[in-house]
Amino acid sequence: MPKFPSMARDGLANTQQRRNLQHATHTIRSKRATVVDEVPDWEELRVRGAAVKDQVLAHLDDYLVQLEASLTASGATVHWARDADEANRIVRDLVQAKEVDELVKVKSMATQEIELNEALEEVGISAWETDLAELIVQLGHDRPSHILVPAIHRNRSEIRDIFREEMGAVGTPAPDGLTDEPTDLAEAARRHLREKFLRAKVAVSGANFAVADTGTLVVLESEGNGRMCLTLPETLISVVGIEKVVPTWEDLDVFMQLLPRSSTGERMNPYTSMWTGTTEGDGPQEVHVVLLDNGRTSVLADEVGRQALRCIRCSACLNVCPVYERAGGHAYGSVYPGPIGAILTPQLRGTSSPLDQSLPYASSLCGACFDVCPVRIQIPELLVHLRTQVVDEHRGGRPSAEGVAMRTASWMFADHRRYEKAQRASTMSSKLLGERTTLGRLPWPASSWSGARDAPAPPRETFRQWWVRTHGSESR
Amino acid sequence: MTASSAVAVQRVALFATCFNDTMFPEAPKATVRLLERLGISVEFPLEQTCCGQMFTNTGYADEAIPLVRSFVKTFGPYDAIVAPSGSCVGSVREQYASLATRAGDAGLSRDVDQLAPRVYELSEFLVNVLGRTDVGAYFPHRTTYHPTCHSLRMLRVGDRPQQLLSAVRGITLVDLPQAAECCGFGGTFAMKNADVSVAMGSDKVRHVRETQAEVLVAGDNSCLAHIGGLLGRQRAGVRTLHLAEVLASTEEDPA
Ligand code: SF4
């Protein structure tokens, strides 16, 4: 995949998407701000949220063993998956054993991360997304561009067109004369999905939290479609990132306050489903939990980077990020876009590809993401940490033009006499410019500045020269 | 000025920052004029160069370390170091510690820990250390203020710049819509992600023009160069000025 800057260029050129994104992020951003301001001890909650996660991460092995034991005791079957291939194989085998060729899905980032739908499709199994926004993305043969609102880049009329053109091919078609009114669109989706809910024998989900001491899986959603998947089918397969474990039910309390306000700007979450293993005659009779690593243990090994695993996928950082708002989610080339994607993706995948090397640079380091993050992930600091990692990985080889420039500049700045010499070249050049105060289009690499911005002409006298002239050459 | 702060800040150094020194000398000059007017005799150690932020934030930590050493050596003897740049102060206060750790030099870490809290952004120095919000400035223009990200979210300077600007005689201070949103400069981001940077800057410029201000003020000339570069290309007729220049402005010596 190409680097972030060129993928972002496509996003910037898509004016419809930019309008949709701007509208959506600003709406949800102000909703969040309002409900967060209502909570007097918000900062304290953030600190508590971060502390619970840190405590879990510090003893992850113990909590996972405990989780496995309590899941097993409650009737669930636990599987461990090192990477995407392993996880996909486990799920595929489980589904094939049930002799079905379709299943329903609760919106889940973990299954997107491992590209489960595609892996199932390869063996002829159709995985139907039941979250409204995921459905729009799936029907539109599109990729999600937001963690919480995967179809955030689409507006109502685009959604109507997708429903009209695509629903019929895979199930109940959209009603004739479908309008782009939200209630009509929701009704069309409901009818389309109902057929699938009633038929499905297998459901696949993720989990927002997994409680170690009881073996309880927790899913938060807004529409209730997830709950249909969790209760109707006979078999439930949950793919859960190993960092989702929390010690006790009590620990959920803080996240139940942090997550809805941060993500959808709601005071309370509309549908919170919790289930513990199997119960005879009620809900799925077979529950499988796939505990997924897929790079998480290597993130854990990085003392600075580890905090990225605190993330509860609320997407607050996306909604305030000025880069995300303009570039759009697809530019990040991963299911995790925005600020968290810019740090998490290169951590999970490593920084060997040009795209993953460019992601830590996909930020102006403005810091808005940290301020909204409910678990206080120091995203700007981590971006710089990863940039350093990218540069360090290239040390020793053939030096890049940038590397040479940086080393030369550092050498020049390390001694003020060398620096003053360079300054003199700059003021000399200014004297050749006559009365001009700005420069027009400049040659590469300065052209990436001057393409759209006037560049200031250097002054005829530096500050230091003025100081020496007016205050003398002693430091005072 | 309170008596206690007068004792605490016997020796005040100006950190001009390399960018201001070389490209925008009016800001450090104004800082000197302003501080001298307030009775501070400011010193300018000539050994100073660059805080290293460009290196740190681009991933070149090893290249930043020699600059940390030289900064600590140059400014160690002073009680207070003032800079007309939120982002360079942010780099010293928030990033030097981890660079010193990377250097594996306990002495450097100690020096950084001792020095960093004494490095102030201009508005912090005026309000917190000198206890002044009215600095006796005169600037009769319709003005809007852009709070730069590093001042706002790294240093948490809050509304100190607005307090200072509100006390300027003759000024008409107008609110900038979406003021807290990044202008899109971001150091090397402006070059590495030029398209996104310009898109962000264009929105900032649109908001600036909505205010119908004659002058856009900020505490960082790097952000101002970016926004001003876009305003200039549009021939928008809006001047950009550093906060220090507005605060130094008087009837006799207007900015
Ligand atoms: S990094 Fe923080 S703000 Fe962003 S999605 Fe994760 S928890 Fe939410």
XYZ file of C-alpha atoms and ligand atoms in Angstrom:
739
model
C 0.000 0.000 0.000
C 1.287 3.516 -0.747
C 2.371 5.853 1.992
C -0.023 7.956 4.026
C 0.643 11.249 2.187
C -0.419 9.871 -1.167
C -3.429 8.022 0.251
C -4.411 11.220 2.045
C -4.303 13.063 -1.250
C -7.171 10.873 -2.517
C -9.151 11.625 0.628
C -8.561 15.352 0.281
C -9.719 15.290 -3.326
C -13.007 13.622 -2.364
C -15.000 16.719 -1.478
C -18.227 14.866 -0.708
C -16.393 12.660 1.784
C -14.736 15.697 3.339
C -18.068 17.393 3.891
C -19.609 14.235 5.358
C -16.634 13.704 7.620
C -16.457 17.262 8.766
C -20.131 17.333 9.597
C -20.075 14.005 11.417
C -16.909 14.546 13.434
C -17.904 18.046 14.508
C -21.353 16.880 15.596
C -20.069 13.990 17.672
C -17.178 16.090 18.962
C -19.464 18.697 20.481
C -21.833 16.038 21.842
C -18.894 14.420 23.582
C -17.653 17.715 24.977
C -21.080 18.491 26.429
C -21.560 15.187 28.232
C -17.961 15.066 29.435
C -18.306 18.542 30.917
C -21.228 17.271 32.980
C -19.018 14.867 34.895
C -17.248 16.685 37.710
C -14.657 13.984 38.311
C -13.887 13.213 34.654
C -10.145 13.635 35.103
C -10.208 11.286 38.046
C -12.144 8.739 35.995
C -9.549 8.942 33.225
C -6.792 8.296 35.709
C -8.702 5.322 37.120
C -9.376 3.939 33.650
C -5.711 4.167 32.760
C -4.721 2.594 36.080
C -7.000 -0.430 35.658
C -5.624 -1.032 32.175
C -2.031 -0.611 33.305
C -2.563 -3.022 36.142
C -3.991 -5.585 33.712
C -1.146 -5.100 31.245
C 1.462 -5.481 33.969
C 0.058 -8.915 34.893
C -1.552 -9.891 31.622
C -0.361 -13.490 31.757
C -1.983 -14.106 35.147
C -5.276 -12.517 34.169
C -5.448 -14.472 30.923
C -4.925 -17.759 32.722
C -7.650 -16.765 35.157
C -9.945 -15.770 32.305
C -9.394 -19.080 30.558
C -10.215 -20.983 33.753
C -13.419 -19.096 34.440
C -14.559 -19.254 30.828
C -14.014 -22.995 30.789
C -15.754 -23.415 34.125
C -18.803 -21.571 32.796
C -19.088 -23.835 29.768
C -17.217 -21.902 27.089
C -14.359 -23.332 25.053
C -11.174 -21.263 24.903
C -8.858 -21.158 21.884
C -5.576 -19.280 21.642
C -4.509 -17.609 18.407
C -1.022 -16.283 17.855
C -1.832 -14.408 14.672
C -4.532 -13.677 12.114
C -4.052 -16.930 10.198
C -4.399 -19.020 13.292
C -7.491 -17.152 14.459
C -9.133 -17.386 11.062
C -8.405 -21.098 10.837
C -9.941 -21.701 14.255
C -13.119 -19.816 13.391
C -13.370 -21.440 9.967
C -13.061 -24.925 11.391
C -15.695 -24.201 14.029
C -18.126 -22.841 11.447
C -17.507 -25.656 8.995
C -18.136 -28.205 11.742
C -21.625 -26.736 12.031
C -22.172 -27.346 8.311
C -23.503 -23.865 7.595
C -22.526 -21.492 4.821
C -23.499 -18.242 6.503
C -23.356 -16.528 9.856
C -24.275 -13.194 11.434
C -21.760 -10.851 12.938
C -21.704 -8.337 15.738
C -19.546 -5.351 14.836
C -16.024 -6.196 15.947
C -12.648 -4.565 15.353
C -10.710 -7.745 16.136
C -12.384 -9.703 13.336
C -11.736 -6.846 10.940
C -8.135 -6.705 12.002
C -7.653 -10.368 11.067
C -9.848 -10.018 7.934
C -12.087 -12.832 9.059
C -14.877 -12.120 6.567
C -12.485 -12.503 3.664
C -11.029 -15.695 5.120
C -14.526 -17.164 5.487
C -15.512 -16.098 2.021
C -12.594 -18.074 0.606
C -14.232 -21.268 1.851
C -17.702 -20.232 0.761
C -19.038 -18.944 4.069
C -20.904 -15.614 4.000
C -20.472 -13.488 7.088
C -23.256 -10.893 7.317
C -22.501 -7.710 9.187
C -25.497 -6.630 11.265
C -24.325 -3.288 12.585
C -26.045 -0.700 10.408
C -22.893 1.154 9.437
C -20.967 -2.079 8.841
C -23.844 -3.261 6.666
C -23.554 -0.107 4.574
C -19.833 -0.662 4.166
C -20.282 -4.336 3.335
C -23.055 -3.753 0.814
C -21.092 -0.904 -0.732
C -18.010 -3.142 -1.277
C -16.224 -0.482 0.665
C -13.791 -0.398 3.543
C -14.670 1.034 6.972
C -13.235 4.480 7.587
C -13.988 4.989 11.263
C -13.780 2.713 14.290
C -17.218 3.430 15.636
C -19.050 4.716 12.577
C -17.493 2.734 9.729
C -19.694 4.475 7.141
C -19.034 7.957 8.494
C -17.752 9.009 5.085
C -21.146 8.313 3.489
C -24.206 10.534 3.543
C -27.875 9.584 3.415
C -28.330 9.707 -0.320
C -25.259 7.584 -0.916
C -26.623 5.047 1.579
C -30.006 4.976 -0.159
C -28.294 4.254 -3.463
C -26.255 1.434 -1.947
C -29.348 -0.143 -0.367
C -31.314 0.086 -3.600
C -28.589 -1.399 -5.728
C -27.124 -4.044 -3.464
C -29.604 -5.419 -0.929
C -31.513 -7.553 -3.401
C -28.427 -9.453 -4.506
C -27.748 -10.844 -1.031
C -31.155 -11.035 0.622
C -34.311 -9.057 1.190
C -34.251 -6.169 -1.273
C -34.823 -2.548 -0.381
C -38.491 -1.520 -0.653
C -39.566 0.247 -3.835
C -39.277 3.993 -3.716
C -36.840 3.978 -0.768
C -36.142 7.562 0.297
C -33.103 8.896 2.086
C -35.034 9.616 5.287
C -33.212 8.038 8.246
C -36.333 6.183 9.425
C -36.888 4.694 5.955
C -33.265 3.654 5.690
C -33.373 2.083 9.139
C -36.567 0.212 8.261
C -35.027 -1.151 5.065
C -32.004 -2.348 7.025
C -34.226 -3.890 9.697
C -36.190 -5.913 7.161
C -33.070 -6.974 5.380
C -31.377 -8.078 8.585
C -34.394 -9.754 10.204
C -34.326 -12.521 7.646
C -30.681 -13.174 8.448
C -31.122 -13.083 12.227
C -33.928 -15.622 12.107
C -32.013 -18.008 9.911
C -28.543 -17.861 11.422
C -27.219 -20.815 13.386
C -23.845 -19.255 14.118
C -22.853 -15.784 15.282
C -19.432 -14.191 15.475
C -18.622 -11.311 17.800
C -15.796 -9.562 19.532
C -15.920 -8.212 23.056
C -15.284 -4.821 24.587
C -14.276 -6.390 27.867
C -13.667 -9.852 29.249
C -13.946 -10.206 33.016
C -11.265 -12.514 34.355
C -12.787 -13.664 37.607
C -16.198 -14.628 36.203
C -15.439 -15.368 32.547
C -17.983 -12.801 31.406
C -17.826 -11.252 27.960
C -19.177 -7.722 27.564
C -20.369 -6.128 24.322
C -21.505 -2.523 24.060
C -23.553 -1.386 21.081
C -26.195 1.135 20.175
C -28.700 -0.622 17.950
C -29.599 -3.913 19.569
C -28.623 -5.833 16.456
C -25.643 -7.197 18.316
C -27.909 -8.503 21.040
C -29.953 -10.345 18.400
C -26.770 -12.089 17.251
C -25.708 -12.870 20.783
C -28.986 -14.456 21.836
C -30.623 -16.081 18.782
C -28.025 -18.400 17.196
C -27.056 -21.743 18.708
C -23.344 -21.174 18.442
C -21.421 -18.085 19.380
C -17.792 -17.511 18.482
C -16.117 -14.488 20.066
C -12.752 -13.255 18.875
C -11.216 -11.238 21.694
C -7.913 -9.353 21.754
C -5.904 -10.439 24.775
C -5.744 -6.846 26.058
C -9.521 -6.774 26.590
C -9.358 -8.562 29.914
C -10.334 -6.702 33.091
C -9.923 -8.234 36.561
C -13.421 -7.964 38.048
C -16.965 -6.732 37.439
C -16.181 -3.799 39.647
C -13.550 -2.628 37.187
C -16.211 -2.368 34.492
C -17.813 0.493 36.357
C -15.217 3.049 35.338
C -15.322 2.006 31.673
C -19.108 2.058 31.571
C -18.783 5.725 32.444
C -15.817 6.522 30.208
C -16.745 4.675 27.041
C -20.250 5.886 26.075
C -19.480 9.524 26.799
C -16.214 9.355 24.860
C -17.484 7.443 21.884
C -21.066 8.349 21.034
C -21.462 11.273 23.387
C -24.136 9.410 25.335
C -24.491 9.370 29.091
C -25.272 5.698 29.180
C -24.800 2.934 26.678
C -28.046 1.793 24.975
C -27.302 -1.941 24.744
C -24.813 -3.596 27.039
C -24.832 -7.374 26.706
C -22.997 -9.563 29.165
C -22.911 -13.299 29.048
C -21.027 -15.919 30.916
C -20.482 -19.219 29.133
C -23.594 -21.244 28.375
C -26.947 -21.649 30.103
C -29.135 -24.588 29.249
C -32.193 -23.631 27.249
C -31.238 -19.974 27.013
C -29.031 -18.269 24.431
C -26.214 -19.955 22.537
C -25.607 -23.520 23.666
C -22.048 -23.526 22.409
C -19.686 -20.652 23.138
C -16.153 -20.418 21.768
C -13.724 -17.700 22.724
C -10.680 -17.110 20.540
C -8.070 -15.142 22.474
C -6.068 -13.220 19.915
C -2.481 -12.031 20.160
C -1.631 -10.851 16.614
C 1.216 -8.565 17.636
C -0.119 -7.542 21.040
C 2.577 -9.264 23.078
C 5.260 -7.451 21.111
C 3.514 -4.140 21.826
C 3.496 -5.155 25.464
C 7.253 -5.637 25.363
C 7.805 -1.962 24.484
C 7.766 -0.014 27.731
C 6.742 3.250 26.080
C 4.493 1.746 23.439
C 2.625 -0.533 25.834
C 0.102 2.157 26.780
C -1.458 1.855 23.318
C -2.987 -1.400 24.566
C -5.070 0.586 27.040
C -7.207 1.698 24.105
C -10.913 0.932 24.495
C -11.667 1.823 20.855
C -13.935 4.712 21.725
C -12.749 6.701 18.686
C -12.795 10.029 20.503
C -9.292 10.669 19.174
C -10.489 10.225 15.595
C -13.316 12.682 16.061
C -11.049 15.494 17.233
C -8.135 14.812 14.904
C -7.740 17.521 12.255
C -5.702 15.180 10.075
C -8.254 12.368 10.204
C -11.063 14.814 9.505
C -9.468 15.834 6.215
C -7.614 12.757 5.038
C -10.387 10.292 5.906
C -10.042 6.835 7.404
C -8.961 4.962 4.277
C -5.711 6.932 4.113
C -4.433 5.036 7.163
C -4.499 1.710 5.296
C -5.685 -0.203 8.338
C -8.849 -0.917 10.302
C -7.503 1.436 12.956
C -7.486 4.934 11.475
C -6.851 8.306 13.071
C -4.424 8.967 15.917
C -4.812 5.555 17.546
C -4.311 3.920 14.156
C -1.201 5.966 13.521
C 0.364 4.464 16.648
C -1.315 1.077 17.007
C -1.007 -0.166 13.434
C 2.765 0.261 13.130
C 3.124 -1.267 16.569
C 1.041 -4.326 15.744
C 2.443 -4.791 12.252
C 5.961 -3.443 12.730
C 7.456 -0.635 10.687
C 8.891 -2.508 7.741
C 6.473 -1.337 5.038
C 6.576 2.195 3.616
C 2.967 2.750 4.743
C 3.669 1.696 8.320
C 6.766 3.887 8.347
C 4.721 6.872 7.225
C 1.902 6.443 9.765
C 3.738 7.903 12.784
C 4.278 11.024 10.684
C 0.579 11.361 9.874
C 0.097 13.909 12.634
C 0.906 17.526 13.329
C 1.389 16.586 17.016
C -1.315 19.054 18.000
C -2.200 16.977 21.043
C -5.995 17.148 20.787
C -6.117 13.331 20.817
C -4.512 13.031 24.235
C -6.927 15.506 25.775
C -9.954 13.436 24.812
C -8.538 9.964 25.329
C -10.487 8.401 28.215
C -7.542 6.200 29.193
C -4.924 8.927 28.824
C -2.811 7.376 26.098
C -0.002 9.856 25.375
C -0.537 9.629 21.639
C 1.753 12.544 20.628
C 4.569 11.150 22.728
C 4.085 7.721 21.203
C 4.091 9.154 17.695
C 7.486 10.707 18.382
C 8.660 7.443 19.951
C 7.687 5.540 16.799
C 9.257 8.155 14.526
C 12.471 7.627 16.440
C 12.095 3.897 15.935
C 11.607 4.370 12.183
C 14.716 6.560 11.955
C 16.781 4.254 14.181
C 15.901 1.266 12.013
C 17.484 3.055 9.073
C 20.672 4.073 10.796
C 23.804 2.450 9.475
C 22.495 1.658 6.013
C 22.709 3.942 3.021
C 21.883 7.367 4.431
C 18.719 9.044 3.160
C 18.761 12.646 1.949
C 16.775 13.534 5.055
C 19.205 11.725 7.336
C 22.153 13.570 5.832
C 20.366 16.911 6.119
C 19.464 16.253 9.752
C 22.970 15.207 10.692
C 24.474 18.232 8.979
C 22.004 20.570 10.636
C 22.676 19.040 14.039
C 26.432 19.503 13.523
C 25.846 23.109 12.508
C 23.621 23.854 15.524
C 25.961 22.183 17.989
C 28.349 25.134 17.775
C 27.133 28.703 17.643
C 30.054 29.831 15.458
C 29.095 27.378 12.724
C 25.480 28.421 13.142
C 26.358 32.107 12.778
C 28.230 31.349 9.582
C 25.140 29.689 8.145
C 23.067 32.671 9.246
C 25.382 35.029 7.382
C 24.687 33.096 4.186
C 21.000 33.598 4.824
C 21.194 37.356 5.409
C 23.507 37.717 2.397
C 20.936 36.007 0.195
C 18.327 38.390 1.541
C 20.358 41.372 0.419
C 20.155 40.043 -3.124
C 16.376 39.995 -2.931
C 15.982 43.742 -2.744
C 12.690 44.884 -1.239
C 10.918 41.528 -1.424
C 9.526 40.244 1.853
C 8.237 36.917 0.562
C 9.496 34.321 -1.858
C 7.494 32.736 -4.650
C 7.748 29.145 -5.760
C 10.937 27.504 -4.611
C 12.841 24.494 -5.970
C 12.598 21.048 -4.344
C 12.512 20.244 -1.421
C 11.246 23.681 -0.422
C 8.612 23.373 -3.142
C 6.490 21.267 -0.783
C 6.223 24.441 1.265
C 5.941 27.059 -1.435
C 3.471 25.191 -3.636
C 0.604 26.762 -1.743
C 2.215 29.131 0.760
C 4.337 32.234 0.433
C 7.678 31.656 2.078
C 9.091 34.520 4.101
C 12.295 36.051 2.774
C 15.110 35.980 5.341
C 15.697 39.305 7.081
C 18.745 41.445 6.344
C 19.869 41.335 9.919
C 19.473 38.390 12.259
C 18.401 38.945 15.837
C 21.871 38.105 17.032
C 23.460 40.671 14.734
C 20.983 43.263 16.021
C 21.785 42.318 19.617
C 25.515 42.676 19.136
C 24.962 46.006 17.371
C 22.665 47.371 20.093
C 23.782 45.586 23.268
C 27.417 44.715 22.557
C 29.072 41.371 22.041
C 29.167 40.388 25.698
C 26.108 38.373 26.477
C 24.557 41.530 27.941
C 6.111 43.027 40.002
C 5.903 41.275 43.339
C 8.844 41.488 45.679
C 9.354 37.742 45.889
C 9.476 37.248 42.128
C 11.921 40.127 41.792
C 14.276 38.232 44.060
C 13.685 34.934 42.300
C 14.602 36.208 38.869
C 17.838 38.063 39.218
C 19.286 36.841 35.964
C 16.938 36.525 33.027
C 18.095 35.122 29.715
C 16.369 35.400 26.395
C 16.197 32.252 24.313
C 15.491 33.737 20.894
C 15.063 30.312 19.200
C 16.925 29.611 15.973
C 13.882 30.172 13.800
C 13.167 33.625 15.224
C 16.831 34.559 15.335
C 17.323 33.751 11.666
C 13.928 34.350 10.066
C 11.787 36.516 12.372
C 14.096 38.698 14.484
C 11.268 41.156 15.225
C 9.793 38.796 17.826
C 12.885 38.459 20.034
C 13.638 42.166 19.516
C 10.141 42.985 20.742
C 10.632 40.616 23.680
C 13.767 42.512 24.665
C 12.082 45.917 24.297
C 9.100 44.746 26.324
C 11.110 43.195 29.136
C 13.426 46.201 29.340
C 10.376 48.461 29.511
C 9.156 46.354 32.451
C 12.453 46.871 34.223
C 14.054 43.512 33.484
C 17.596 43.604 32.279
C 17.606 40.666 29.938
C 20.731 38.887 28.791
C 21.333 37.098 25.527
C 23.933 34.344 25.791
C 25.498 34.211 22.366
C 26.308 30.495 22.618
C 22.648 29.606 22.127
C 21.441 28.023 18.895
C 18.495 25.623 18.592
C 16.420 23.624 21.078
C 16.451 20.576 18.799
C 12.716 20.204 18.458
C 12.822 19.677 14.707
C 15.164 16.732 15.247
C 13.232 15.198 18.115
C 9.872 15.441 16.414
C 11.144 14.040 13.141
C 12.606 10.996 14.895
C 16.257 12.082 14.962
C 16.762 11.768 18.696
C 20.519 11.169 18.455
C 20.894 14.394 16.496
C 18.920 16.291 19.151
C 21.055 15.167 22.082
C 24.082 17.443 21.408
C 21.649 20.379 21.316
C 20.204 19.375 24.681
C 23.723 19.410 26.089
C 24.521 22.778 24.649
C 21.196 24.275 25.786
C 21.751 23.101 29.341
C 25.300 24.463 29.327
C 24.307 27.813 27.851
C 21.305 28.506 30.052
C 22.287 26.690 33.247
C 23.463 29.857 35.083
C 20.181 31.780 34.666
C 17.245 32.081 37.045
C 14.727 32.340 34.257
C 14.869 31.716 30.539
C 12.209 33.369 28.407
C 11.374 32.433 24.830
C 8.897 33.909 22.371
C 7.833 30.423 21.297
C 5.480 27.985 22.990
C 6.685 25.121 20.925
C 10.418 25.521 21.646
C 9.684 25.897 25.356
C 7.545 22.774 25.098
C 10.435 20.905 23.581
C 12.708 21.822 26.502
C 10.182 21.266 29.253
C 8.450 18.157 27.895
C 10.997 16.361 25.727
C 14.467 16.997 27.122
C 14.066 14.532 29.971
C 13.510 11.574 27.677
C 16.366 12.670 25.400
C 18.673 12.807 28.416
C 17.511 9.325 29.396
C 18.267 8.115 25.887
C 21.742 9.635 26.169
C 22.206 7.481 29.267
C 23.782 10.428 31.052
C 22.602 10.812 34.653
C 24.357 14.180 34.955
C 22.509 15.492 31.939
C 19.212 14.195 33.307
C 19.855 16.009 36.564
C 20.740 19.238 34.761
C 17.611 18.987 32.624
C 15.402 18.383 35.658
C 16.816 21.468 37.316
C 16.706 23.720 34.280
C 13.464 22.779 32.540
C 11.058 24.345 35.086
C 12.891 27.673 34.745
C 12.200 27.922 31.008
C 9.123 30.036 30.283
C 7.031 30.931 27.303
C 6.590 34.713 27.137
C 2.997 34.923 28.401
C 3.779 32.575 31.296
C 6.749 34.698 32.276
C 4.787 37.933 32.162
C 1.744 36.665 34.049
C 3.217 34.089 36.433
C 6.686 35.368 37.156
C 6.266 39.114 36.776
C 2.633 39.131 37.843
C 1.677 41.495 35.005
C -1.273 41.364 32.643
C -1.202 45.054 31.716
C 2.180 45.638 30.158
C 1.391 49.173 29.019
C 1.015 48.413 25.339
C -0.920 50.389 22.740
C -2.175 48.726 19.572
C -5.260 50.287 17.951
C -6.196 47.484 15.545
C -8.863 44.860 15.041
C -7.001 41.755 16.154
C -7.685 38.053 16.507
C -5.606 35.511 18.395
C -4.688 31.952 17.429
C -3.610 29.837 20.422
C -0.934 27.505 19.084
C -1.200 23.826 19.959
C 1.995 23.541 21.946
C 1.214 26.595 24.082
C -2.305 25.399 24.599
C -1.947 21.663 25.093
C 1.710 21.055 25.898
C 2.409 24.048 28.146
C -1.205 24.705 29.196
C -0.747 28.472 29.087
C -4.523 28.785 29.185
C -5.897 32.258 28.541
C -2.798 34.138 29.662
C -2.155 35.527 26.161
C -5.751 36.738 25.938
C -5.467 38.359 29.368
C -2.404 40.214 28.161
C -4.012 41.221 24.882
C -7.236 42.362 26.529
C -5.231 44.842 28.603
C -3.685 46.448 25.511
C -4.998 49.970 24.982
C -6.856 50.650 21.751
C -7.109 47.034 20.691
C -10.301 45.460 19.354
C -9.916 41.803 20.196
C -12.212 39.470 18.251
C -12.691 35.750 18.888
C -11.327 33.360 16.304
C -13.837 30.602 15.414
C -12.522 27.063 16.112
C -9.516 28.754 17.667
C -8.146 25.658 19.400
C -7.899 23.664 16.189
C -4.399 23.080 14.814
C -3.340 25.314 11.916
C -1.596 22.396 10.249
C 1.988 23.558 10.594
C 3.421 20.825 12.813
C 7.112 21.270 11.983
C 8.244 18.856 9.282
C 4.580 17.794 8.979
C 4.109 20.906 6.816
C 6.541 19.387 4.307
C 5.997 15.649 4.760
C 2.228 15.912 4.605
C 2.011 19.160 2.675
C -1.457 18.481 1.260
C -3.122 17.808 4.600
C -1.162 20.653 6.163
C -2.413 23.110 3.561
C -5.983 21.808 3.915
C -5.850 22.438 7.656
C -4.242 25.830 7.172
C -6.871 26.828 4.628
C -9.632 26.266 7.153
C -7.709 28.305 9.709
C -7.329 31.094 7.174
C -11.055 30.970 6.394
C -11.823 31.462 10.094
C -9.312 34.279 10.368
C -10.934 36.055 7.430
C -14.403 35.550 8.958
C -13.330 37.697 11.910
C -12.474 40.589 9.583
C -9.435 41.202 11.723
C -6.587 43.321 10.346
C -4.057 41.422 12.376
C -3.628 37.792 13.357
C -1.573 37.270 16.506
C 0.013 34.078 17.866
C 2.833 33.112 20.176
C 4.751 31.049 17.625
C 6.254 32.404 14.442
C 6.436 28.956 12.871
C 2.639 28.614 12.918
C 2.331 32.247 11.855
C 4.686 31.683 8.919
C 2.450 28.853 7.743
C -0.858 30.679 8.221
C 0.675 33.939 6.990
C 2.090 32.144 3.945
C -1.411 31.001 3.029
C -2.939 34.415 3.765
C -0.223 36.015 1.658
C -0.797 33.686 -1.274
C -4.481 34.668 -1.109
C -3.527 38.347 -0.924
C -5.914 38.429 2.015
C -4.650 41.687 3.435
C -4.244 40.347 6.970
C -0.998 40.995 8.835
C 0.515 38.375 11.074
C 2.299 39.509 14.211
C 3.900 37.743 17.122
C 2.324 38.315 20.540
C 5.579 39.940 21.692
C 5.360 42.547 18.938
C 1.839 43.565 19.962
C 2.778 43.708 23.636
C 5.888 45.749 22.870
C 3.938 48.179 20.724
C 3.494 51.728 22.095
C 2.265 55.047 20.770
C 5.867 56.197 20.281
C 7.033 52.918 18.811
C 4.060 51.180 17.137
C 4.223 47.651 15.708
S -6.694 5.952 21.786
Fe -7.993 6.724 23.426
S -9.355 8.154 22.381
Fe -8.452 6.906 20.773
S -9.870 5.217 20.472
Fe -8.395 4.503 21.978
S -9.289 4.968 23.956
Fe -10.399 6.176 22.447
